[in-house]
Structures are given as structure tokens and as C-alpha cells.
Short mmCIF file of C-alpha atoms (C1' of nucleotides) in Angstrom, two decimals:
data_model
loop_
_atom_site.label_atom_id
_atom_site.label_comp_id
_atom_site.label_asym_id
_atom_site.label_seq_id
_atom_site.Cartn_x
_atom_site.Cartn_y
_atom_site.Cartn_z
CA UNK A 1 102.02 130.03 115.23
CA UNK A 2 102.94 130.76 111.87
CA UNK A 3 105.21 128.84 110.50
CA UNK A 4 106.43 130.31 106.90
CA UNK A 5 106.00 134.34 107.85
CA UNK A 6 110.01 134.66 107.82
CA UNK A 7 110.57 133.09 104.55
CA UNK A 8 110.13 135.09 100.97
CA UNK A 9 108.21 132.54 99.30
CA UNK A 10 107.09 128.91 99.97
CA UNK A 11 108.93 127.32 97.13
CA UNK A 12 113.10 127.21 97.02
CA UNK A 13 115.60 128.95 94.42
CA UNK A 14 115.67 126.86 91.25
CA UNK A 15 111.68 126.61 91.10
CA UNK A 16 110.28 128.30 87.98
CA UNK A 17 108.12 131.47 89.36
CA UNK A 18 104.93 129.28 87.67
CA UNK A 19 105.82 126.34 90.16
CA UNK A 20 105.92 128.67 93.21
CA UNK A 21 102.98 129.71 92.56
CA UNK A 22 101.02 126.51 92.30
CA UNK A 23 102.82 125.82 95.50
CA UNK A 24 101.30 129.07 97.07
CA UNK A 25 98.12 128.81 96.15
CA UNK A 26 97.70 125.59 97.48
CA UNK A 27 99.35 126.56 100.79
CA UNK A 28 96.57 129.21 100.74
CA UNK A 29 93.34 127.12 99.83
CA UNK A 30 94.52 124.78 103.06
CA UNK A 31 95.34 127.94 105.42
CA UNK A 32 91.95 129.65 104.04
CA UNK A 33 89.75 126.60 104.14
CA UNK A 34 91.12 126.08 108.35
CA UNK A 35 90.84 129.88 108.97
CA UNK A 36 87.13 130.25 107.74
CA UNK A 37 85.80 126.80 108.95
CA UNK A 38 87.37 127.76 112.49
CA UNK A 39 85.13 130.77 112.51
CA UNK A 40 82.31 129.53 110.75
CA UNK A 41 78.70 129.29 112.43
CA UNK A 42 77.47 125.55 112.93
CA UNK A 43 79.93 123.82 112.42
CA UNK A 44 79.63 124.82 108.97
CA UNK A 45 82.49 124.03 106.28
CA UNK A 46 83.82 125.39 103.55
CA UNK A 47 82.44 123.45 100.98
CA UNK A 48 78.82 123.23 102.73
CA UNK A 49 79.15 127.35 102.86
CA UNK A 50 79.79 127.50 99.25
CA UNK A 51 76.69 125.55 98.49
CA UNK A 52 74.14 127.66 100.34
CA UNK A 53 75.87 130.90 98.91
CA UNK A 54 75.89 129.48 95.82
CA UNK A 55 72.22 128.93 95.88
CA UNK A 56 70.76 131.59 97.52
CA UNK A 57 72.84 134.27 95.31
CA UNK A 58 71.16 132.45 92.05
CA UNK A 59 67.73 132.67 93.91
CA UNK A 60 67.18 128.81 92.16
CA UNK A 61 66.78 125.22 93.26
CA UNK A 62 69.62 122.90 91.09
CA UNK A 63 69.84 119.59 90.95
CA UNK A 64 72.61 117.68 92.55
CA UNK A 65 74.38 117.47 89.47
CA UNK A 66 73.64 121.35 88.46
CA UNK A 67 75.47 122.55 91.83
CA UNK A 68 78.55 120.01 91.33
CA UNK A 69 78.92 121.22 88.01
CA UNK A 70 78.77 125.32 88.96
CA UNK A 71 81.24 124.40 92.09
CA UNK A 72 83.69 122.05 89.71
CA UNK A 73 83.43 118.88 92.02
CA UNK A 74 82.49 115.79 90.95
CA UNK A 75 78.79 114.88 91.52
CA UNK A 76 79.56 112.66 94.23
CA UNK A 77 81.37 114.81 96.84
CA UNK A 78 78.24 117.30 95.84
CA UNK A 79 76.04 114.51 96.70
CA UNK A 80 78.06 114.05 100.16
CA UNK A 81 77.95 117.62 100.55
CA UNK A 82 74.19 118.24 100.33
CA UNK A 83 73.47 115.41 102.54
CA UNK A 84 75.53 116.84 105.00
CA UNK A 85 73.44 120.14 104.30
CA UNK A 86 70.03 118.08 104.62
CA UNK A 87 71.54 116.15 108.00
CA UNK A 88 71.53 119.82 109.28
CA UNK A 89 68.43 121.08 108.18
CA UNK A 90 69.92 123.67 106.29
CA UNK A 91 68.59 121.97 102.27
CA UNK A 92 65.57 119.98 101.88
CA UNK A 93 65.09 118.44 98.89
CA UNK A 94 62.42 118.64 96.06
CA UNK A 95 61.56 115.93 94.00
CA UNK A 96 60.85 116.30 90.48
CA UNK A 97 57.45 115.95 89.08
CA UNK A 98 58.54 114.78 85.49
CA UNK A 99 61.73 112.74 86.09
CA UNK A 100 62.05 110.80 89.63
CA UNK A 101 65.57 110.60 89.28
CA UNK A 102 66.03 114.08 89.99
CA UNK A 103 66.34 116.21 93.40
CA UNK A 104 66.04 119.59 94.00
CA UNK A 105 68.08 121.32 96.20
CA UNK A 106 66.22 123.83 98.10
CA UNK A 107 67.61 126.22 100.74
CA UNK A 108 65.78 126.31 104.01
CA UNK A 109 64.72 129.12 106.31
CA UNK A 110 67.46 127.95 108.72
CA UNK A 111 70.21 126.98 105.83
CA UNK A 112 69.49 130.58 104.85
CA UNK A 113 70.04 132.22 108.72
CA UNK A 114 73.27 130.00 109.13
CA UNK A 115 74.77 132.07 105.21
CA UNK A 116 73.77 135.13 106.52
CA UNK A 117 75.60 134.98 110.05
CA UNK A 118 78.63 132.73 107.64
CA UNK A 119 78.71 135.98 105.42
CA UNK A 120 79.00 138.07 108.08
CA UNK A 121 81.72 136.52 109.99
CA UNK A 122 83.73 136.38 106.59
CA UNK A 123 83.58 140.24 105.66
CA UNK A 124 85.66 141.41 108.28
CA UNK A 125 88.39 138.22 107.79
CA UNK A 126 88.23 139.77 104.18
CA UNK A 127 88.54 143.27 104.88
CA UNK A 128 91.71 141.80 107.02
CA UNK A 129 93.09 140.15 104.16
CA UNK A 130 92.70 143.40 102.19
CA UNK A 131 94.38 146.08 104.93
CA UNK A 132 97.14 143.28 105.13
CA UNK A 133 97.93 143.61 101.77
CA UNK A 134 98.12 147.47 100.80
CA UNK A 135 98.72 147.87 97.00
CA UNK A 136 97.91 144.48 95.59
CA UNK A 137 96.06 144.82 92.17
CA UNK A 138 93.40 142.12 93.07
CA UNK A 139 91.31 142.41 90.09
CA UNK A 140 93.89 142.13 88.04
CA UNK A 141 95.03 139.35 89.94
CA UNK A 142 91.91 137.59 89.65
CA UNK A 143 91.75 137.97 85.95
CA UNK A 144 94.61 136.77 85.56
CA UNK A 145 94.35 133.67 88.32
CA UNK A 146 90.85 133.05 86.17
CA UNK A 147 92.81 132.47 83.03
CA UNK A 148 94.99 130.26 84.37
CA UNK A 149 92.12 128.06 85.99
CA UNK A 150 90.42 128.15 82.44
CA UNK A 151 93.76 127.19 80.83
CA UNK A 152 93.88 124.17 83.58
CA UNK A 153 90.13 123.33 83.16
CA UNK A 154 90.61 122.60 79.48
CA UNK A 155 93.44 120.62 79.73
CA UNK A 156 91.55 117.87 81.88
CA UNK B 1 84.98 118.29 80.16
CA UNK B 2 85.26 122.03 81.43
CA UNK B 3 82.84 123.18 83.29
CA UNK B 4 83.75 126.50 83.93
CA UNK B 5 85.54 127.78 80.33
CA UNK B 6 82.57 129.48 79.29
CA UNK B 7 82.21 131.62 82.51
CA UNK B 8 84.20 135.10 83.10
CA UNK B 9 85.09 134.18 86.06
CA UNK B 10 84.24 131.49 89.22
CA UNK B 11 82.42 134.01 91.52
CA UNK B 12 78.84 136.44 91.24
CA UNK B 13 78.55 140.02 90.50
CA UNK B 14 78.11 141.03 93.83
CA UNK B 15 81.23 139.35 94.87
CA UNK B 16 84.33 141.42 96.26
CA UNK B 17 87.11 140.98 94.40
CA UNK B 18 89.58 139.08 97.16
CA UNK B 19 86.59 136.55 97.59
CA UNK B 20 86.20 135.71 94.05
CA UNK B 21 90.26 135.25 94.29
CA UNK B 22 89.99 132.91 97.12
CA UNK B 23 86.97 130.90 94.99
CA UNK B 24 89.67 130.59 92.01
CA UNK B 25 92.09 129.97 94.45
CA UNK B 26 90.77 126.72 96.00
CA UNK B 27 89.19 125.80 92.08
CA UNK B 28 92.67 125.89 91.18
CA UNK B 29 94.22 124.08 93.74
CA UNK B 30 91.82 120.88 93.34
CA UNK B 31 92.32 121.05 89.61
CA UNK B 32 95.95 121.12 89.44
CA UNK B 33 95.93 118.33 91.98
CA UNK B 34 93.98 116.09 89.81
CA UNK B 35 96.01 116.94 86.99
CA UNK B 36 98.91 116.29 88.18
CA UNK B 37 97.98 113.13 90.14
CA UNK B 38 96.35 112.05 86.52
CA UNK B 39 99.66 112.00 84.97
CA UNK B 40 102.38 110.90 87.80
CA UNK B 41 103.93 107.77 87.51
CA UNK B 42 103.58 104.93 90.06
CA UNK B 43 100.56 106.60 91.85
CA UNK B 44 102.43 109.58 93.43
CA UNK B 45 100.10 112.44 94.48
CA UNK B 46 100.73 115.77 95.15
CA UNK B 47 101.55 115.96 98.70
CA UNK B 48 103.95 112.61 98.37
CA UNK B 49 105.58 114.25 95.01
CA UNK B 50 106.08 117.57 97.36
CA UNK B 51 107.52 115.73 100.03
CA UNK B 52 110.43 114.17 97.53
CA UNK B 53 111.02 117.40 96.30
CA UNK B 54 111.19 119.19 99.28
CA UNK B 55 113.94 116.76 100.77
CA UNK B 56 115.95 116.27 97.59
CA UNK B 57 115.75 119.98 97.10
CA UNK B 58 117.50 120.38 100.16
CA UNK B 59 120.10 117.85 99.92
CA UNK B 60 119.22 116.71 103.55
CA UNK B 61 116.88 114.50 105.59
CA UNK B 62 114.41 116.15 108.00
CA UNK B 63 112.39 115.02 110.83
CA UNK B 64 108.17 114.48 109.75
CA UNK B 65 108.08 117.99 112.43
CA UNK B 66 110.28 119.80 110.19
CA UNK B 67 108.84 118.48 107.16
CA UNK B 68 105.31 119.31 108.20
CA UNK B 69 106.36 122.73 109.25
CA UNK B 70 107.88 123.39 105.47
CA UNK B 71 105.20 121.83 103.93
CA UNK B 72 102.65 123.79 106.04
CA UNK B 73 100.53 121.13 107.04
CA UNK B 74 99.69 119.36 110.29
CA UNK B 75 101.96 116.93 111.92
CA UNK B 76 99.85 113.94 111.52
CA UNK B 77 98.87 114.57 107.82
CA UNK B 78 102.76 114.28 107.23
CA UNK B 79 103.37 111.38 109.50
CA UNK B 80 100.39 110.17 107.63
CA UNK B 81 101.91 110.88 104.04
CA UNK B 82 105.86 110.19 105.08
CA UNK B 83 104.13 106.53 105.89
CA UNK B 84 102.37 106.42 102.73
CA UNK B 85 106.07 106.91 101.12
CA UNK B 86 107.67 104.45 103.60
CA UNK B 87 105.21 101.61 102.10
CA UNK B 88 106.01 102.26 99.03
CA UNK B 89 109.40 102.17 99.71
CA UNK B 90 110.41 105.53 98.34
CA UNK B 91 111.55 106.94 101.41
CA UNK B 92 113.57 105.04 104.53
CA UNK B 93 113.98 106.23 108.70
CA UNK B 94 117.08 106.79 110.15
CA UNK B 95 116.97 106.65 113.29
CA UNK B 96 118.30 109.43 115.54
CA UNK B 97 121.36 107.99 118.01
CA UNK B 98 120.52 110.55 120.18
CA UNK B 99 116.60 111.20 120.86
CA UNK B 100 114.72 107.83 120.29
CA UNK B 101 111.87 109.78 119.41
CA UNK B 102 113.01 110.91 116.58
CA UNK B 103 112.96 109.67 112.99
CA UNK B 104 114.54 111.22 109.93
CA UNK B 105 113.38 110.53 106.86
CA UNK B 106 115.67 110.25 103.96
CA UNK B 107 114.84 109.54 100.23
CA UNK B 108 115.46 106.15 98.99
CA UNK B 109 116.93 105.66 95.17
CA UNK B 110 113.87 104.66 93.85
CA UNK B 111 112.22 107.72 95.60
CA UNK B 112 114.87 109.62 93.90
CA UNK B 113 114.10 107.60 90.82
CA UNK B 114 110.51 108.42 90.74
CA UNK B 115 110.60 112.38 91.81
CA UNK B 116 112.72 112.63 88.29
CA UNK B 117 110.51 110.82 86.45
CA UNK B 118 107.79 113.45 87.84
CA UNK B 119 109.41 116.51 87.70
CA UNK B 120 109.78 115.35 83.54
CA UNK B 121 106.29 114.70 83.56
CA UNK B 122 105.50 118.40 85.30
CA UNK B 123 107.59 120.31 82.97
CA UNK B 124 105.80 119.99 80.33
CA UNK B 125 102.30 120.98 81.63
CA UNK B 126 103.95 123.98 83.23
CA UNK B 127 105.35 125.01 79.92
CA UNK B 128 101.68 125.21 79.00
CA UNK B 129 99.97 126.91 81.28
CA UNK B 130 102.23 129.57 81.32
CA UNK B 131 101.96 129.87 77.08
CA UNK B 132 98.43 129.45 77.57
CA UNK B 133 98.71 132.85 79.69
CA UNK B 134 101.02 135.03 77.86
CA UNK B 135 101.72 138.11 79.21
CA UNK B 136 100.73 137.21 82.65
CA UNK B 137 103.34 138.70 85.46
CA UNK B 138 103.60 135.59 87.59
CA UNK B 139 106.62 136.86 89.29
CA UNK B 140 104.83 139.30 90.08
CA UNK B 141 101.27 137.78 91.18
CA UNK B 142 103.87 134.96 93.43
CA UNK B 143 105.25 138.27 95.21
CA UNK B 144 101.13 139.22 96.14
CA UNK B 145 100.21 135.77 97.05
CA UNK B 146 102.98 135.31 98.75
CA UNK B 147 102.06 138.46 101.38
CA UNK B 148 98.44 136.90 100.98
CA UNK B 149 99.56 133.97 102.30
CA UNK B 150 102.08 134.96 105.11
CA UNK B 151 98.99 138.03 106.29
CA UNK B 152 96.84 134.71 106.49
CA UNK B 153 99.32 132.55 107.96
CA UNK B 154 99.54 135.10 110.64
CA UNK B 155 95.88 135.71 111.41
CA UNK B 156 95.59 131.97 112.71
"C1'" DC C 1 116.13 110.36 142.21
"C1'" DT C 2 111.33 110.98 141.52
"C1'" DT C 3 107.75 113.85 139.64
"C1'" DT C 4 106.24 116.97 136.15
"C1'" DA C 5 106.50 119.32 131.79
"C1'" DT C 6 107.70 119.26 127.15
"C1'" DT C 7 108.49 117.22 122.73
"C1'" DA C 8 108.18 113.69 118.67
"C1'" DT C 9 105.33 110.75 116.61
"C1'" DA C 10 101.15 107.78 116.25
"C1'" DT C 11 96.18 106.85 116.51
"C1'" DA C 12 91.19 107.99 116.19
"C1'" DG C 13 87.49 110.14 114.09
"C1'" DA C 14 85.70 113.86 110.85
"C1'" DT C 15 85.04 116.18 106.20
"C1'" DA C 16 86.35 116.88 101.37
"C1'" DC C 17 87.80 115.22 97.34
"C1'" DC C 18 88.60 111.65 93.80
"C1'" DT C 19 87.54 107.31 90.59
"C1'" DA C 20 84.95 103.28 89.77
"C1'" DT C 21 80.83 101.14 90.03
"C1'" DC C 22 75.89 100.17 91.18
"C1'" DT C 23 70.86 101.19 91.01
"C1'" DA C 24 66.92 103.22 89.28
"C1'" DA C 25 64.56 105.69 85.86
"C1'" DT C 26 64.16 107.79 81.38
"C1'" DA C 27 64.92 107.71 76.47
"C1'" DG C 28 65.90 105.47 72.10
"C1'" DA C 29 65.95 101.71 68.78
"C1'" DT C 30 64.26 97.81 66.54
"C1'" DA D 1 56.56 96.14 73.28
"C1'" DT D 2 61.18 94.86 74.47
"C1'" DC D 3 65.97 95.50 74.67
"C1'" DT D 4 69.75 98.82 75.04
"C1'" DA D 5 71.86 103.21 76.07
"C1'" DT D 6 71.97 107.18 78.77
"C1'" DT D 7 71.39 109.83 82.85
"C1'" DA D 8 70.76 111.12 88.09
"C1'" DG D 9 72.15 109.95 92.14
"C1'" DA D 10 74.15 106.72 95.77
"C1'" DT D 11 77.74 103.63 97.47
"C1'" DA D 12 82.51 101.83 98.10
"C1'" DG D 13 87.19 102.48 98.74
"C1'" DG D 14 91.20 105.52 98.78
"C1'" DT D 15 94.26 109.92 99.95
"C1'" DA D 16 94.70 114.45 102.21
"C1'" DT D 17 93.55 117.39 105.61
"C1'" DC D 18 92.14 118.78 110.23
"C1'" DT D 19 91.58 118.49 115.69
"C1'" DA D 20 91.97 115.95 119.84
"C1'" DT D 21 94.25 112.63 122.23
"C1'" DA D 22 97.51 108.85 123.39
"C1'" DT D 23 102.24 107.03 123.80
"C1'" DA D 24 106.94 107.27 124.44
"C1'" DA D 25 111.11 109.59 125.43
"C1'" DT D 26 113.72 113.55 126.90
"C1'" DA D 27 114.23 117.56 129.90
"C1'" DA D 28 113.41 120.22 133.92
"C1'" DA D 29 112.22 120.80 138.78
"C1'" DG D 30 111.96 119.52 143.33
#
DNA sequence: CTTTATTATATAGATACCTATCTAATAGAT
DNA sequence: ATCTATTAGATAGGTATCTATATAATAAAG
């Protein structure tokens, strides 16, 4: 049941438009995150889905550190992540000839079936999204959403 | 250090356009979180900060239900948070004379104390993210996410 | 009235995320 | 060569979030 569809906008009267929509988006990365995970193959999350996109889209192995860096987490929830991923089956990991520090992340045949059948089931929740909203500028938005993360980024 | 400034945007060429929004979307919501967490006084995060705001905002005191519902989470993550508040003595339970069940939680002084003391600390990092965006519409954007959200909200 | 259904909140068990810290290995300095 | 600094990753402890379930109290039905 939804529970906000009857009100204008998540935030109340005095808030500056700036506030609101800090408020929506993270209203939206929750109801997002719940909406793809409950459709998602394998019990696969969010985050793991992310990593095995990420990876297979560069066609590369990264390092722990490498993918925590590209998905702006810190290395340890990456590190949680993967061995999630490698609990699964769906990453193995590589060691490093020069440096034994270092692990590889490698996609595996079944990591990569699981991303497939995830993409899959997101394009039509997407193509939802997009018929739900008729006349929204969403490349614009985006460039302008990918500002404001930059803005946010360097102010850490 | 950003991670990310150097980078057009979060997503990959091939992505749509609405995906690479939901990938800045959820970026943006864990930055801002950490930013904001970074700089609250006595150890307030995000969800307890919205939770004083909400209530004071409205003048009233609401059941954790009604909260939760505003707030857009679960019940249990706010009973969960409303107790986190309780400890620290920022917000109090009145007990309902009618329905024993029911608590209502109302803001203490010192929670009123401390939401003013964070809204002064907010104001200024809002002030620059929007002049580190200039000519950004987020009126505008809030009115698209805002029917992003409520066509999500609806699909679950 | 007693039994059943509903409702408000709490508890249990996961995952994701963080910061702080530890370990192991490499690199640098003297 | 040895001692120190840096780096990759793992571990510990904490909050937020979810779903599923338990508990308690009210409401409805018989």
C-alpha cells in the first residue's frame, strides 16, 4: 500500500525546494533498493547486482579496492559485498602474481547468468518507471542530479 | 577524497538514462547521509534528525505507525530509531488513556534543543550545494522526482 | 461472554553501510 | 640488512533498513 501517493511532495511547506529534494531522493533509493531486490533473481541485492554489472560492463577483473572506489563505498562494505558474491558462486577470486595482498575479482559463468536474468527483470520495472512519468526531461535530470553528487563528493 | 569528480557521470555508455538516475540517486543518498551525520552534533543521524523534524514540524506528537508511514519506512525501523531517540533522551512516550497499545512520542526540550542546533548546522551546506549548482531548476527536478517517487511507491 | 480477527509495537535475523583498527605484505629509508 | 611507512584486505562494533514473527490489547462475531 502506498503510503505518500496523495501527498504533493514528501517534505512540508517551509522546507527550501533543495531540502525536499534530498528528502525525495532518499525516499526513492529505499523504495528502489526494496522494489528491485523483491524481484531480483537469487536472492540477489542491490548492491551485489551493481557489482557484477559493474564488472562485466568493464569486461575487467578489479581489485577489492578498485570496485569500492568505482561504486563510492568504502572498501570494507565492498569487501562484505564480494564475499557475499564468492559465498554464492557468482565471483571467484584471483590472486595476484606480483603483490599477495591483492585479489582479483573475477565474474563467474554463473555470477554472469544470475546479471543477465537481474537485467532482464529490471528493463521492464524501468520502462514502468518511464510510461509513469510522461514528459520528464531525464537526461537533463541526470546531468543535473550528477552535478550535485560531484558538488557533494568534493565537499567530503 | 572524491572518487567520482573526474567522471561525467556514475553510470556506462550503454546505460538508459532513468538507470543512470537511479545509480546517482542511491550515490547521493549515501553521501549526503555521511555528510550530514559527519557534521551533526551529539551523534544524531539522518533518520533520528528526520524524525525531530518531522514532529516539531508538525507541532504534534504521533504514534511510531504514523511516524513510520510519513517517514516511509517500515514500522520496526522506526520503533527501532524512536528507541534510539528515547535513550538518548531526546524524545519521551505518552501514553495513550485510551488504547494501551499505543505510544505517542513527543519531543523532549533537549530534542528540541538539538534539532536547532542541526538545522544551523544544515543550512549552511545547503546554501552550498545549491551555489555549487547554479542555474539548476530544483523546483522543478523536486516536481519529477516527486511523480518518480509516488509511480514507484505505487508499483510495490 | 467467549472466540476470533485486527491493530500497535517489539523482537529476531539479514544485508548494507559506516569508522576504527588489525594483519600481512610491499616499499622506502638509513 | 633492518626499521618504518604505506597499502590491501579483513575484522569489530554500530545504525538503518527490510521481512517474518511474536506479544499484547482492542474490536468484532457468535
Amino acid at each position: 500500500m502506498p503510503k505518500y501517493a496523495d501527498k504533493a511532495d514528501a517534505g512540508l511547506p517551509g522546507d527550501p525546494a533543495l531540502f525536499k529534494v534530498m528528502t525525495e531522493i532518499s525516499i526513492i533509493a529505499n523504495l528502489a533498493d526494496r522494489e528491485f531486490e523483491r524481484r531480483m533473481p537469487g536472492g540477489l541485492t542491490t548492491a551485489q547486482f551493481g557489482v557484477l554489472n559493474h564488472l562485466l560492463r568493464l569486461k575487467a577483473q578489479q581489485t577489492i579496492g578498485e570496485i569500492a572506489g568505482a561504486m563510492q563505498v568504502a572498501q570494507p562494505t565492498m569487501s562484505s559485498t564480494v564475499k557475499r558474491l564468492h559465498e554464492k558462486g557468482y565471483v571467484e577470486f584471483v590472486p595476484d602474481t606480483k603483490d599477495r595482498r591483492v585479489k582479483h575479482v573475477k565474474v563467474t559463468r554463473a555470477g554472469r547468468a544470475i546479471r543477465d536474468k537481474a537485467v532482464k527483470t529490471i528493463e521492464p520495472g524501468l520502462a514502468y518507471l518511464k510510461e509513469g512519468t510522461p514528459g520528464a526531461d531525464w537526461d537533463k535530470i541526470l546531468k543535473e542530479l550528477t552535478r550535485l553528487r560531484i558538488v557533494l563528493d568534493a565537499a567530503g
